[in-house]
């Protein structure tokens, strides 16, 4: 925290969830930006690269890129290539295709695949791990 | 054996017995009857024979009676010295004898002295005292006819040629004569006798006459059908029985048996007799002289072969009729049985068709008898079966529909459950994160009271989380969406360790000790995600129901027993705690099963965890089982084929 606060982009279509996560992260000293839609998230990421993206997978609303697709597009930008991603989703990762990602998957920027509901301890420790601290 | 065959055999046996006994009885009756009839016939023949024999004598007697009335003859007897008259009468008598074809014709005086002898006029005045016929005429003064024997001396007197004749036909100089003698009267006084007779020796006229009258000289198989013979004592002197060479069997003798009965005892003999060379049914009657002495025999025989052949023909005919009738009866019976049995056969075929499922088939009922009733019953039964089957089919279809409806309902229910559970996840996610953030002090200090309430809310949310997960899993299971994607994994590294990490907070919460004894080299071919669900379920159960500060022991191995690889991989999770009553252990794997354990009443559970485990394990071709010692420990063990398949 001595340096500039790490900036985390929270992407989720659940307003309450975004609010809760934002409150928690800010209370432990992160700077939080958020988007309710993947398109918006891509936009925001390109506008100002975050230190980490906390990404949901499935989004309600009009058809558009899902979380995985959004992540691909973000990382397609060379400036954003190294931004770590943590997926935090209601999806049961072990069961719901096509998110059966294996640990040796090529998709390296995804540092963790977390399931909702998640407890603050776990979430915070995963974020710290992903930020390389 | 078929019913018809049995009945046929039975009937053949019955008819055979009937036929054989009928044939036997016919044969016996024919036999007795034929012999008796033949013997009766022979008796009739001999009676007729006698009539012919005696008729001749009667004719002689009649002739003599006429002669006795002759005046000149009477005068000859009175006036013996009248030579002229004597010659005249002699010539007349000679003419008569020759005309009558007689051997002797003598005129005798009352003392039996021969006055005139027509055959041998020179021989005169000899006495014939031993002639029983003449004696009888003299004594009784009336006519007498019959048969007399002529001894050699008498034959000599009658004519030397007669001796020779007798010798030629029989070898003995004994003549047998059928003759008659009548008294000659004058003025009521008997003055003499006349006698006329015919020697039978060598003469065939009489026997042939008898044979021709009775048998018309018929031949049968080269043999005469009937024969007649006259015997002097036992010697054939006149016969038409032939020798082999075709000559008459004159001079042969009768059998000892016949001679004994007829000659010595004076009785008739009837029976079958071998006459020279053929069997005859014969009768021998005694021939008596006027004194009643048996002097010879009259025989008549009827060829036996003809009767035997007749009898054979009759028997054969009888048998033919009996057996013909029997065959006819059998044929008729067979046809009747066929008629009776054919509906049974149809019934049989119909039954077979019925048993093969052809319920539509019906029998045409043609008769009103028991079989008709049976066919009727069969049709009713088939109808009943058809109706029952239709009913069953209907119920079955109904059930099927109901089942389908239920399946759809269940599916809808499961889909809804899945949907609702899924929808719960998002709000649950923010609620859990929010409550825990406050409770764990991330958002500022919390008072003890607040802490207590927050802990309680956090527990409820945890339960809600578990519920949502289980319902989602169940929904997937029920919809059949779970597919096993196997790959070979290291059990410890990919399942046990990650699951333990995820559950570490709750473990620390209850201050439990973990003993992971799973070797690093245990391999298993399975779906890692599904296996993770199973193992996490087992582990969270162990934490939930294990006692505080207790031990949880995880063990595994590639199953080996008695040195042979069973091909199974075993994984078990044991926790110390209150345990489960043995009779409840198996209930645990049922859907929505909950055990009413007083000590765990406060612990909420969906009753789905172990059911989901079992489903997943069984889809892997493995088994899951539980064991427990009450008040001490509980252990759940998985056993799975190491290489993914049971083989």
XYZ file of C-alpha atoms in Angstrom:
780
model
C 0.000 0.000 0.000
C 2.997 2.274 0.129
C 2.974 2.446 -3.579
C -0.159 3.364 -5.408
C -3.024 1.200 -4.405
C -3.465 -1.868 -6.589
C -6.352 -1.296 -8.924
C -8.898 -4.129 -9.311
C -11.563 -4.225 -12.011
C -14.664 -6.113 -10.824
C -16.890 -7.350 -13.630
C -20.265 -8.807 -12.662
C -23.895 -8.244 -13.630
C -25.079 -8.655 -10.016
C -25.218 -5.167 -8.632
C -25.327 -6.283 -4.992
C -22.370 -8.543 -5.508
C -20.303 -5.812 -7.157
C -21.234 -3.527 -4.294
C -20.254 -6.070 -1.625
C -16.953 -6.944 -3.291
C -16.129 -3.294 -3.864
C -16.833 -2.452 -0.220
C -14.715 -5.368 1.013
C -11.784 -4.690 -1.298
C -11.784 -0.978 -0.627
C -11.912 -1.622 3.100
C -8.702 -3.633 2.852
C -7.075 -0.908 0.735
C -7.585 -1.756 -2.955
C -8.761 0.714 -5.497
C -11.823 -0.741 -7.187
C -13.402 -0.058 -10.539
C -16.325 -2.076 -11.835
C -18.382 -2.898 -14.894
C -21.741 -4.688 -15.195
C -21.170 -5.883 -18.732
C -18.170 -7.491 -20.452
C -18.130 -4.888 -23.256
C -17.935 -2.184 -20.644
C -15.189 -4.089 -18.855
C -13.091 -4.300 -22.024
C -13.609 -0.601 -22.578
C -12.572 0.269 -19.030
C -9.564 -2.031 -19.109
C -8.308 -0.422 -22.287
C -8.937 3.056 -20.867
C -6.816 2.394 -17.809
C -5.184 -0.986 -17.337
C -6.087 -2.513 -13.903
C -3.692 -4.604 -11.825
C -6.158 -7.466 -11.681
C -9.526 -8.344 -13.112
C -12.172 -10.166 -11.047
C -14.436 -11.619 -13.679
C -17.798 -13.324 -13.738
C -18.516 -15.776 -16.538
C -22.207 -15.709 -17.319
C -24.047 -12.516 -17.821
C -27.723 -11.864 -18.049
C -29.100 -9.420 -20.528
C -28.562 -8.922 -24.288
C -26.336 -11.401 -26.047
C -22.711 -10.461 -26.018
C -19.328 -11.869 -25.118
C -19.261 -13.953 -21.928
C -16.581 -13.596 -19.240
C -14.146 -15.961 -20.928
C -14.499 -14.181 -24.263
C -14.082 -10.808 -22.575
C -10.909 -12.020 -20.938
C -9.539 -13.233 -24.288
C -10.196 -9.887 -25.874
C -8.592 -7.997 -23.027
C -5.516 -10.120 -23.250
C -5.396 -9.752 -26.990
C -4.336 -6.163 -26.341
C -0.545 -6.204 -25.941
C -0.723 -3.563 -23.254
C -3.032 -5.702 -21.188
C -1.395 -9.017 -21.950
C 0.019 -9.522 -18.454
C -3.023 -8.484 -16.403
C -3.969 -11.411 -14.163
C -7.528 -12.583 -14.075
C -9.479 -14.318 -11.335
C -12.717 -15.867 -12.367
C -15.373 -15.654 -9.704
C -18.544 -17.233 -10.891
C -21.738 -18.913 -9.725
C -20.912 -21.571 -12.277
C -20.037 -24.926 -10.768
C -16.681 -25.072 -12.442
C -16.282 -28.820 -12.129
C -19.542 -29.548 -13.856
C -20.611 -26.785 -16.166
C -19.146 -27.019 -19.591
C -17.467 -25.311 -21.331
C -15.655 -24.116 -18.219
C -13.975 -27.352 -17.414
C -10.568 -25.790 -17.486
C -7.705 -27.957 -16.652
C -4.785 -26.742 -14.527
C -2.373 -27.147 -17.435
C -4.559 -25.047 -19.646
C -2.730 -22.689 -22.003
C -4.863 -19.829 -20.795
C -2.282 -18.621 -18.397
C -3.579 -15.195 -17.321
C -6.374 -16.898 -15.403
C -4.777 -17.300 -12.014
C -7.765 -18.863 -10.235
C -11.184 -20.136 -10.832
C -13.332 -19.329 -7.818
C -16.851 -20.286 -7.097
C -19.566 -18.231 -5.526
C -20.337 -18.090 -2.714
C -16.872 -17.268 -1.532
C -15.688 -16.218 1.866
C -13.639 -12.979 2.220
C -10.572 -14.825 3.568
C -10.362 -17.003 0.503
C -11.071 -14.197 -1.929
C -8.458 -11.922 -0.429
C -5.779 -14.586 -0.276
C -6.411 -15.535 -3.927
C -6.158 -11.858 -4.951
C -2.899 -11.403 -3.085
C -1.543 -14.587 -4.680
C -2.568 -13.377 -8.122
C -0.969 -10.006 -7.574
C 2.236 -11.778 -6.759
C 2.519 -10.712 -3.166
C -48.404 -92.330 -27.899
C -51.421 -90.738 -29.465
C -54.865 -91.373 -28.054
C -56.057 -92.716 -31.389
C -53.140 -95.145 -31.570
C -53.883 -96.373 -28.059
C -57.553 -96.876 -28.806
C -56.706 -98.571 -32.091
C -54.318 -100.969 -30.420
C -56.836 -101.699 -27.693
C -59.545 -102.343 -30.227
C -57.310 -104.524 -32.377
C -56.467 -106.617 -29.324
C -60.127 -106.929 -28.332
C -61.204 -107.800 -31.850
C -58.342 -110.252 -32.218
C -59.363 -112.050 -29.050
C -62.991 -112.054 -30.153
C -62.041 -113.222 -33.633
C -59.763 -115.966 -32.414
C -62.290 -117.294 -29.946
C -65.036 -117.091 -32.535
C -62.857 -118.904 -35.023
C -61.905 -121.510 -32.468
C -65.506 -122.104 -31.493
C -66.613 -122.289 -35.102
C -63.860 -124.727 -35.858
C -64.751 -126.887 -32.879
C -68.436 -126.796 -33.684
C -67.816 -127.513 -37.333
C -65.573 -130.373 -36.452
C -67.973 -132.048 -34.036
C -70.949 -131.256 -36.139
C -69.416 -132.426 -39.376
C -68.313 -135.764 -37.923
C -71.670 -136.296 -36.284
C -73.489 -135.330 -39.439
C -71.287 -137.643 -41.459
C -71.910 -140.533 -39.088
C -75.648 -139.868 -39.213
C -75.410 -139.843 -42.951
C -73.650 -143.192 -42.938
C -76.387 -144.596 -40.708
C -78.949 -143.409 -43.213
C -76.930 -144.917 -46.020
C -76.745 -148.318 -44.436
C -80.469 -148.250 -43.679
C -81.095 -147.576 -47.335
C -78.581 -150.257 -48.215
C -80.515 -152.774 -46.159
C -83.742 -151.813 -47.848
C -82.239 -152.458 -51.233
C -80.734 -155.727 -49.936
C -84.041 -156.887 -48.496
C -86.083 -155.722 -51.468
C -84.296 -158.298 -53.556
C -85.135 -161.033 -51.133
C -88.752 -159.888 -51.044
C -88.889 -160.081 -54.825
C -87.586 -163.635 -54.764
C -90.115 -164.491 -52.132
C -92.929 -162.972 -54.192
C -91.865 -164.972 -57.234
C -91.745 -168.159 -55.194
C -95.221 -167.550 -53.767
C -96.593 -167.381 -57.276
C -94.698 -170.584 -58.228
C -96.017 -172.424 -55.193
C -99.530 -172.089 -56.537
C -98.578 -173.973 -59.667
C -100.590 -177.226 -59.926
C -97.988 -179.164 -61.786
C -95.359 -178.272 -59.266
C -97.656 -179.445 -56.539
C -98.255 -182.677 -58.442
C -94.521 -183.250 -58.792
C -94.323 -183.263 -55.030
C -97.236 -185.678 -54.717
C -96.301 -187.867 -57.616
C -92.611 -188.214 -57.552
C -92.551 -191.058 -59.976
C -94.028 -189.139 -62.869
C -90.851 -188.623 -64.879
C -92.536 -186.848 -67.764
C -94.152 -184.292 -65.584
C -90.925 -183.969 -63.687
C -88.963 -183.085 -66.838
C -91.574 -180.637 -67.942
C -91.609 -178.838 -64.607
C -87.818 -178.924 -64.464
C -87.533 -177.179 -67.833
C -90.040 -174.565 -66.824
C -88.266 -173.908 -63.533
C -84.925 -173.781 -65.315
C -86.331 -171.138 -67.591
C -87.592 -169.168 -64.615
C -84.244 -169.378 -62.773
C -82.400 -168.256 -65.836
C -84.922 -165.480 -66.397
C -84.612 -164.339 -62.792
C -80.834 -164.657 -62.997
C -80.768 -166.842 -59.918
C -78.101 -169.315 -58.884
C -80.306 -171.925 -57.373
C -83.945 -172.898 -57.604
C -84.805 -176.122 -55.797
C -88.024 -177.964 -55.077
C -87.950 -179.887 -51.846
C -90.264 -182.213 -50.080
C -91.467 -181.537 -46.607
C -88.523 -183.292 -45.023
C -86.064 -181.060 -46.843
C -85.047 -183.554 -49.449
C -84.303 -182.060 -52.835
C -86.816 -183.279 -55.403
C -85.852 -180.977 -58.223
C -82.647 -179.043 -58.599
C -82.756 -176.762 -61.586
C -79.062 -175.981 -61.709
C -77.837 -179.518 -61.284
C -80.681 -181.931 -62.062
C -78.585 -185.014 -61.598
C -77.885 -184.214 -57.971
C -81.120 -185.050 -56.210
C -82.610 -186.402 -53.030
C -79.897 -184.989 -50.780
C -81.126 -183.551 -47.521
C -80.642 -179.948 -46.568
C -81.293 -180.303 -42.897
C -78.619 -177.750 -41.957
C -80.273 -174.991 -43.980
C -81.848 -172.777 -41.302
C -84.149 -171.145 -43.866
C -85.686 -174.414 -44.953
C -85.929 -175.568 -41.404
C -87.817 -172.430 -40.565
C -90.240 -172.838 -43.478
C -90.904 -176.473 -42.558
C -91.319 -175.692 -38.851
C -93.352 -172.563 -39.169
C -95.081 -173.494 -42.394
C -94.661 -170.046 -43.852
C -92.374 -168.232 -46.220
C -88.935 -167.150 -45.143
C -86.433 -164.860 -46.798
C -82.911 -163.977 -45.812
C -79.298 -164.817 -46.061
C -77.845 -168.217 -45.552
C -74.417 -169.711 -45.649
C -73.794 -172.617 -47.956
C -71.129 -175.008 -46.729
C -68.879 -176.807 -49.186
C -70.918 -180.000 -49.174
C -74.059 -178.093 -50.031
C -72.224 -176.090 -52.679
C -70.959 -179.329 -54.115
C -74.526 -180.573 -54.245
C -75.746 -177.421 -55.896
C -73.027 -177.544 -58.508
C -69.299 -178.001 -58.628
C -68.896 -174.735 -60.524
C -70.215 -172.917 -57.470
C -67.444 -174.349 -55.290
C -64.987 -173.135 -57.778
C -66.657 -169.733 -57.929
C -66.493 -169.369 -54.190
C -62.881 -170.434 -54.167
C -62.098 -167.921 -56.886
C -63.740 -165.042 -55.029
C -62.342 -165.384 -51.581
C -60.448 -168.601 -51.388
C -62.920 -170.371 -49.101
C -65.548 -172.745 -50.255
C -68.274 -171.040 -48.331
C -71.123 -169.450 -50.199
C -73.416 -166.720 -48.991
C -76.787 -166.611 -50.544
C -79.656 -164.216 -50.415
C -82.610 -166.401 -50.801
C -86.176 -167.130 -49.938
C -88.154 -170.276 -49.427
C -91.877 -170.731 -49.366
C -94.035 -173.722 -48.411
C -96.015 -175.445 -51.180
C -99.531 -176.315 -50.076
C -102.160 -178.507 -51.450
C -105.621 -178.485 -49.878
C -104.292 -176.568 -46.908
C -101.597 -179.129 -46.284
C -97.917 -178.365 -46.732
C -96.535 -180.852 -49.159
C -93.100 -179.351 -49.877
C -91.012 -176.209 -50.305
C -89.367 -174.261 -53.029
C -86.217 -172.257 -52.505
C -84.577 -169.785 -54.805
C -81.458 -167.768 -54.146
C -78.539 -165.948 -55.460
C -74.941 -166.417 -54.384
C -73.301 -163.174 -53.329
C -69.797 -164.540 -53.740
C -68.135 -162.727 -56.614
C -71.388 -161.091 -57.523
C -71.190 -157.328 -57.785
C -74.710 -156.758 -58.840
C -76.098 -156.258 -55.361
C -73.300 -154.081 -53.919
C -73.097 -152.005 -57.059
C -76.834 -151.558 -56.956
C -76.603 -150.307 -53.437
C -73.683 -148.011 -54.245
C -75.329 -146.669 -57.388
C -78.572 -146.003 -55.597
C -76.884 -144.173 -52.757
C -73.877 -142.522 -54.351
C -74.577 -142.604 -58.077
C -71.044 -144.034 -58.543
C -69.591 -140.608 -57.854
C -65.827 -140.161 -57.736
C -63.922 -137.721 -55.544
C -60.217 -137.203 -56.009
C -59.970 -140.440 -57.994
C -61.705 -142.437 -55.289
C -65.316 -143.613 -55.160
C -67.385 -141.470 -52.838
C -69.291 -144.418 -51.529
C -68.545 -148.125 -51.291
C -70.522 -151.153 -50.243
C -69.293 -154.619 -49.308
C -70.698 -157.901 -48.233
C -68.569 -160.081 -45.979
C -68.811 -163.763 -45.325
C -67.724 -163.591 -41.773
C -64.740 -161.201 -42.146
C -64.033 -162.005 -45.761
C -64.968 -159.637 -48.563
C -66.863 -161.630 -51.120
C -68.714 -158.887 -52.867
C -67.489 -155.375 -52.967
C -66.861 -152.268 -55.006
C -63.940 -151.228 -52.904
C -61.039 -151.149 -55.277
C -57.432 -152.135 -54.851
C -54.580 -149.865 -56.020
C -54.573 -151.696 -59.356
C -58.259 -150.930 -59.897
C -59.550 -154.462 -59.351
C -62.201 -155.161 -56.777
C -60.852 -155.985 -53.333
C -62.605 -159.329 -53.129
C -60.952 -161.838 -50.825
C -59.486 -159.303 -48.395
C -60.528 -159.259 -44.795
C -62.002 -156.754 -42.377
C -59.995 -155.425 -39.439
C -59.845 -157.363 -36.200
C -61.559 -154.551 -34.315
C -64.545 -154.589 -36.649
C -64.754 -158.404 -36.718
C -64.723 -158.512 -32.924
C -67.559 -156.016 -32.518
C -69.740 -157.063 -35.403
C -69.198 -160.785 -35.825
C -68.660 -161.882 -32.285
C -70.806 -159.380 -30.391
C -73.388 -158.864 -33.104
C -73.297 -155.041 -32.868
C -72.941 -152.345 -35.490
C -69.643 -150.593 -35.856
C -69.597 -146.991 -36.928
C -66.541 -144.823 -37.383
C -63.746 -143.959 -39.635
C -62.079 -146.928 -41.150
C -59.161 -147.399 -43.440
C -60.767 -149.347 -46.204
C -57.989 -150.917 -48.255
C -56.289 -147.591 -48.999
C -58.570 -144.703 -48.170
C -60.345 -143.501 -45.059
C -64.097 -143.956 -45.061
C -66.720 -143.008 -42.577
C -68.244 -146.400 -42.371
C -70.770 -148.619 -40.789
C -70.590 -152.368 -40.547
C -73.863 -154.176 -39.760
C -74.086 -157.854 -38.948
C -75.806 -160.128 -41.508
C -77.828 -162.792 -39.746
C -79.247 -166.005 -41.043
C -82.880 -166.902 -40.290
C -81.732 -168.434 -37.007
C -80.276 -165.110 -35.973
C -76.697 -166.307 -36.195
C -74.223 -163.710 -37.421
C -72.829 -165.038 -40.632
C -71.358 -161.967 -42.235
C -71.379 -158.191 -42.495
C -72.806 -155.484 -44.678
C -70.574 -152.488 -44.964
C -71.285 -149.063 -46.363
C -68.667 -146.342 -46.350
C -68.632 -142.747 -47.366
C -65.295 -141.211 -48.344
C -64.023 -139.203 -45.380
C -61.901 -136.855 -47.434
C -65.003 -135.329 -48.924
C -66.316 -134.501 -45.466
C -62.962 -133.263 -44.327
C -62.695 -131.043 -47.346
C -66.212 -129.861 -46.828
C -65.413 -129.201 -43.233
C -62.230 -127.363 -44.175
C -64.175 -125.297 -46.645
C -66.793 -124.539 -44.026
C -64.151 -123.641 -41.453
C -62.323 -121.527 -43.955
C -65.512 -119.799 -44.941
C -66.365 -119.288 -41.300
C -62.957 -117.845 -40.554
C -63.178 -115.641 -43.598
C -66.541 -114.345 -42.438
C -65.311 -113.818 -38.878
C -62.105 -112.080 -39.849
C -63.732 -110.167 -42.658
C -66.349 -108.963 -40.222
C -63.655 -108.114 -37.750
C -61.708 -106.042 -40.258
C -64.880 -104.319 -41.349
C -65.805 -103.621 -37.729
C -62.327 -102.281 -37.114
C -62.496 -100.043 -40.135
C -65.873 -98.733 -39.036
C -64.585 -98.280 -35.520
C -61.507 -96.472 -36.818
C -63.672 -94.094 -38.798
C -65.904 -93.497 -35.804
C -62.891 -92.861 -33.576
C -61.502 -90.489 -36.157
C -64.738 -88.618 -36.178
C -64.725 -88.497 -32.406
C -61.063 -87.651 -32.102
C -60.784 -85.087 -34.862
C -62.381 -82.348 -32.739
C -59.938 -83.274 -29.983
C -57.123 -82.870 -32.443
C -58.505 -79.529 -33.508
C -58.740 -78.603 -29.847
C -55.127 -79.600 -29.403
C -53.996 -77.488 -32.354
C -56.086 -74.594 -31.106
C -54.517 -74.902 -27.653
C -51.085 -74.806 -29.206
C -51.974 -71.710 -31.200
C -53.387 -70.159 -28.065
C -50.219 -70.887 -26.134
C -48.239 -69.214 -28.916
C -50.293 -66.100 -28.353
C -52.942 -66.379 -31.046
C -55.854 -65.363 -28.876
C -58.121 -64.632 -31.834
C -58.345 -68.264 -32.891
C -61.655 -70.020 -32.245
C -62.821 -73.599 -32.726
C -65.892 -74.338 -34.785
C -68.256 -76.246 -32.520
C -69.894 -78.977 -34.571
C -71.219 -81.433 -32.028
C -73.419 -81.242 -28.979
C -71.517 -83.845 -26.978
C -68.880 -83.436 -24.264
C -66.242 -82.539 -26.817
C -68.550 -79.904 -28.191
C -68.906 -78.533 -24.673
C -65.152 -78.675 -24.229
C -64.662 -76.748 -27.461
C -67.254 -74.243 -26.261
C -65.385 -73.869 -22.980
C -62.138 -73.499 -24.854
C -63.609 -70.702 -26.939
C -64.911 -69.031 -23.826
C -61.527 -69.373 -22.182
C -59.794 -67.919 -25.252
C -62.296 -65.081 -25.283
C -61.723 -64.469 -21.591
C -57.979 -64.511 -22.133
C -58.311 -62.103 -25.009
C -60.411 -59.745 -22.923
C -58.084 -60.074 -19.957
C -55.118 -59.414 -22.166
C -56.772 -56.381 -23.657
C -57.596 -55.195 -20.183
C -54.026 -55.773 -19.058
C -52.782 -54.010 -22.176
C -55.072 -51.097 -21.378
C -53.919 -50.929 -17.789
C -50.377 -51.267 -18.994
C -50.832 -48.427 -21.460
C -52.489 -46.360 -18.775
C -49.633 -47.088 -16.435
C -47.157 -46.230 -19.137
C -48.913 -42.929 -19.751
C -49.019 -42.239 -16.045
C -45.354 -43.128 -15.814
C -44.510 -40.861 -18.688
C -46.487 -38.081 -17.066
C -44.635 -38.704 -13.854
C -41.326 -38.678 -15.648
C -42.214 -35.391 -17.299
C -43.413 -33.994 -13.992
C -40.241 -35.145 -12.303
C -38.158 -33.716 -15.073
C -40.005 -30.441 -14.914
C -39.620 -30.487 -11.180
C -35.928 -31.204 -11.449
C -35.464 -28.531 -14.068
C -37.232 -26.074 -11.894
C -35.206 -27.174 -8.901
C -32.041 -26.734 -10.919
C -33.152 -23.362 -12.204
C -34.193 -22.081 -8.784
C -31.002 -23.356 -7.202
C -28.968 -21.672 -9.879
C -30.817 -18.444 -9.462
C -30.185 -18.648 -5.718
C -26.479 -18.725 -6.256
C -25.963 -15.075 -7.121
C -27.802 -13.566 -4.161
C -26.296 -16.241 -1.964
C -22.861 -15.283 -3.235
C -23.134 -11.653 -2.252
C -24.885 -12.549 1.043
C -22.114 -14.934 2.093
C -19.389 -12.540 1.094
C -21.136 -9.666 2.873
C -21.925 -11.512 6.102
C -18.494 -13.065 6.367
C -16.826 -9.687 5.621
C -18.638 -8.178 8.580
C -18.304 -11.202 10.841
C -14.608 -11.566 10.132
C -14.069 -7.904 10.947
C -13.039 -6.651 7.502
C -15.501 -3.814 7.767
C -14.737 -2.712 11.308
C -15.072 -4.000 14.825
C -18.037 -6.190 15.713
C -19.578 -6.549 19.153
C -19.941 -10.004 20.766
C -23.710 -9.982 20.348
C -23.346 -8.979 16.707
C -20.689 -11.635 16.288
C -23.061 -14.328 17.675
C -25.867 -13.372 15.359
C -23.522 -13.080 12.379
C -22.097 -16.519 13.082
C -25.588 -17.945 13.149
C -26.509 -16.201 9.883
C -23.239 -17.408 8.350
C -24.104 -21.029 9.299
C -27.534 -20.708 7.739
C -25.978 -19.354 4.598
C -23.477 -22.229 4.543
C -26.338 -24.686 4.789
C -28.149 -22.823 2.047
C -24.998 -23.081 -0.061
C -24.756 -26.842 0.520
C -28.406 -27.225 -0.307
C -28.068 -25.327 -3.550
C -25.070 -27.418 -4.573
C -26.818 -30.695 -3.778
C -30.008 -29.746 -5.534
C -28.059 -28.737 -8.597
C -26.191 -32.051 -8.562
C -29.407 -33.974 -8.012
C -31.103 -32.123 -10.821
C -28.257 -33.035 -13.141
C -28.283 -36.659 -12.024
C -32.018 -37.002 -12.498
C -31.910 -35.410 -15.900
C -29.206 -37.870 -16.825
C -26.799 -35.090 -17.663
C -23.902 -36.529 -15.746
C -21.430 -38.046 -18.157
C -18.335 -39.807 -16.951
C -15.236 -38.479 -18.720
C -12.467 -40.717 -17.504
C -8.802 -40.086 -17.450
C -5.981 -41.490 -15.383
C -5.254 -39.310 -12.346
C -3.128 -39.368 -9.259
C -5.646 -39.706 -6.494
C -3.772 -37.832 -3.814
C -2.544 -34.904 -5.841
C -5.657 -34.235 -7.870
C -8.496 -35.142 -5.539
C -7.520 -35.455 -1.894
C -5.159 -32.535 -1.436
C -7.216 -29.864 -3.312
C -10.393 -30.901 -1.477
C -8.596 -30.706 1.879
C -7.372 -27.217 1.026
C -10.903 -26.069 0.245
C -12.220 -27.383 3.552
C -9.328 -26.267 5.710
C -11.238 -23.363 7.363
C -14.005 -25.682 8.692
C -11.353 -28.186 9.831
C -9.565 -25.507 11.774
C -12.877 -24.321 13.116
C -13.479 -27.691 14.778
C -9.812 -28.187 15.600
C -9.769 -31.500 13.849
C -6.699 -33.484 12.913
C -6.263 -34.802 9.377
C -4.337 -37.986 8.739
C -3.848 -38.253 5.023
C -2.361 -41.663 4.409
C -2.987 -41.713 0.698
C 0.245 -42.734 -1.084
C 1.315 -40.485 -3.905
C 1.478 -43.328 -6.388
C -2.151 -44.416 -6.207
C -3.649 -44.050 -9.660
C -7.277 -44.171 -10.676
C -9.033 -43.862 -13.966
C -12.076 -41.717 -13.311
C -13.812 -38.433 -13.985
C -11.802 -36.093 -11.696
C -14.551 -33.494 -11.342
C -17.151 -36.037 -10.357
C -14.714 -37.780 -8.049
C -14.019 -34.450 -6.433
C -17.720 -33.996 -5.691
C -17.807 -37.441 -4.093
C -14.714 -36.970 -2.017
C -15.698 -33.468 -0.869
C -19.087 -34.806 0.139
C -17.484 -37.548 2.207
C -15.011 -35.155 3.701
C -17.579 -32.520 4.615
C -19.735 -35.239 6.193
C -16.721 -36.362 8.205
C -16.161 -32.813 9.384
C -19.813 -32.192 10.060
C -20.455 -35.347 12.061
C -16.965 -35.835 13.466
C -16.309 -34.787 17.014
C -14.366 -31.666 17.832
C -10.615 -32.236 18.051
C -11.163 -35.634 16.559
C -9.158 -37.276 13.821
C -10.141 -37.705 10.211
C -8.200 -40.483 8.516
C -7.999 -40.820 4.758
C -6.617 -44.084 3.381
C -6.237 -45.514 -0.060
C -4.562 -48.239 -2.006
C -4.645 -50.247 -5.174
C -6.515 -53.202 -3.827
C -4.450 -56.284 -3.322
C -5.667 -59.344 -1.530
C -3.656 -62.491 -0.930
C -0.997 -61.316 -3.369
C -3.269 -60.923 -6.364
C -4.292 -57.597 -7.786
C -8.068 -57.278 -7.545
C -7.977 -54.458 -10.069
C -9.780 -52.237 -7.598
C -8.734 -48.959 -6.059
C -10.032 -48.266 -2.582
C -10.471 -44.904 -0.900
C -11.846 -44.500 2.588
C -12.653 -41.585 4.880
C -12.902 -42.255 8.603
C -13.926 -39.829 11.302
C -14.148 -40.152 15.046
C -17.574 -39.339 16.400
C -20.863 -40.691 17.554
C -21.151 -43.144 14.697
C -24.272 -44.475 13.088
C -26.472 -47.363 14.206
C -25.648 -50.386 11.971
C -29.245 -50.873 10.874
C -29.333 -47.315 9.558
C -26.102 -47.451 7.574
C -27.642 -48.601 4.331
C -30.466 -46.090 4.531
C -27.892 -43.350 4.191
C -27.466 -43.910 0.494
C -31.114 -43.318 -0.273
C -32.450 -40.090 -1.634
C -33.442 -37.535 1.018
C -32.457 -39.922 3.763
C -31.937 -38.409 7.132
C -31.043 -40.182 10.271
C -32.865 -39.166 13.377
C -29.932 -39.153 15.649
C -30.672 -37.226 18.821
C -27.137 -35.846 18.975
C -27.252 -34.562 15.406
C -30.737 -33.142 15.472
C -29.388 -29.645 15.192
C -27.245 -30.486 12.183
C -29.021 -29.698 8.984
C -28.516 -31.765 5.904
C -30.199 -32.177 2.584
C -30.147 -35.977 2.739
C -28.706 -35.976 -0.749
C -24.940 -36.031 -0.303
C -24.437 -39.805 -0.035
C -27.113 -40.506 -2.633
C -25.193 -38.323 -5.089
C -21.958 -40.099 -4.116
C -23.498 -43.510 -4.707
C -24.895 -42.479 -8.090
C -21.536 -41.176 -9.240
C -19.611 -44.181 -7.924
C -22.015 -46.609 -9.537
C -21.685 -44.805 -12.828
C -17.976 -45.474 -12.475
C -18.719 -49.159 -11.992
C -17.734 -49.051 -8.317
C -19.316 -49.533 -4.949
C -19.649 -47.360 -1.846
C -20.272 -48.699 1.634
C -20.363 -47.450 5.171
C -19.384 -48.976 8.471
C -19.507 -47.648 11.959
C -18.948 -48.385 15.602
C -21.480 -46.473 17.577
C -19.992 -43.792 19.805
C -16.553 -44.258 18.280
C -16.126 -43.893 14.562
C -17.674 -43.969 11.110
C -16.023 -44.927 7.869
C -17.104 -44.687 4.265
C -15.233 -46.677 1.663
C -15.220 -46.397 -2.115
C -14.108 -49.222 -4.293
C -13.553 -48.504 -7.987
C -12.014 -50.377 -10.887
C -8.518 -48.969 -11.176
C -8.491 -49.000 -14.955
C -11.983 -47.621 -15.279
C -13.619 -50.858 -16.234
C -14.514 -53.826 -14.137
C -12.856 -56.297 -16.436
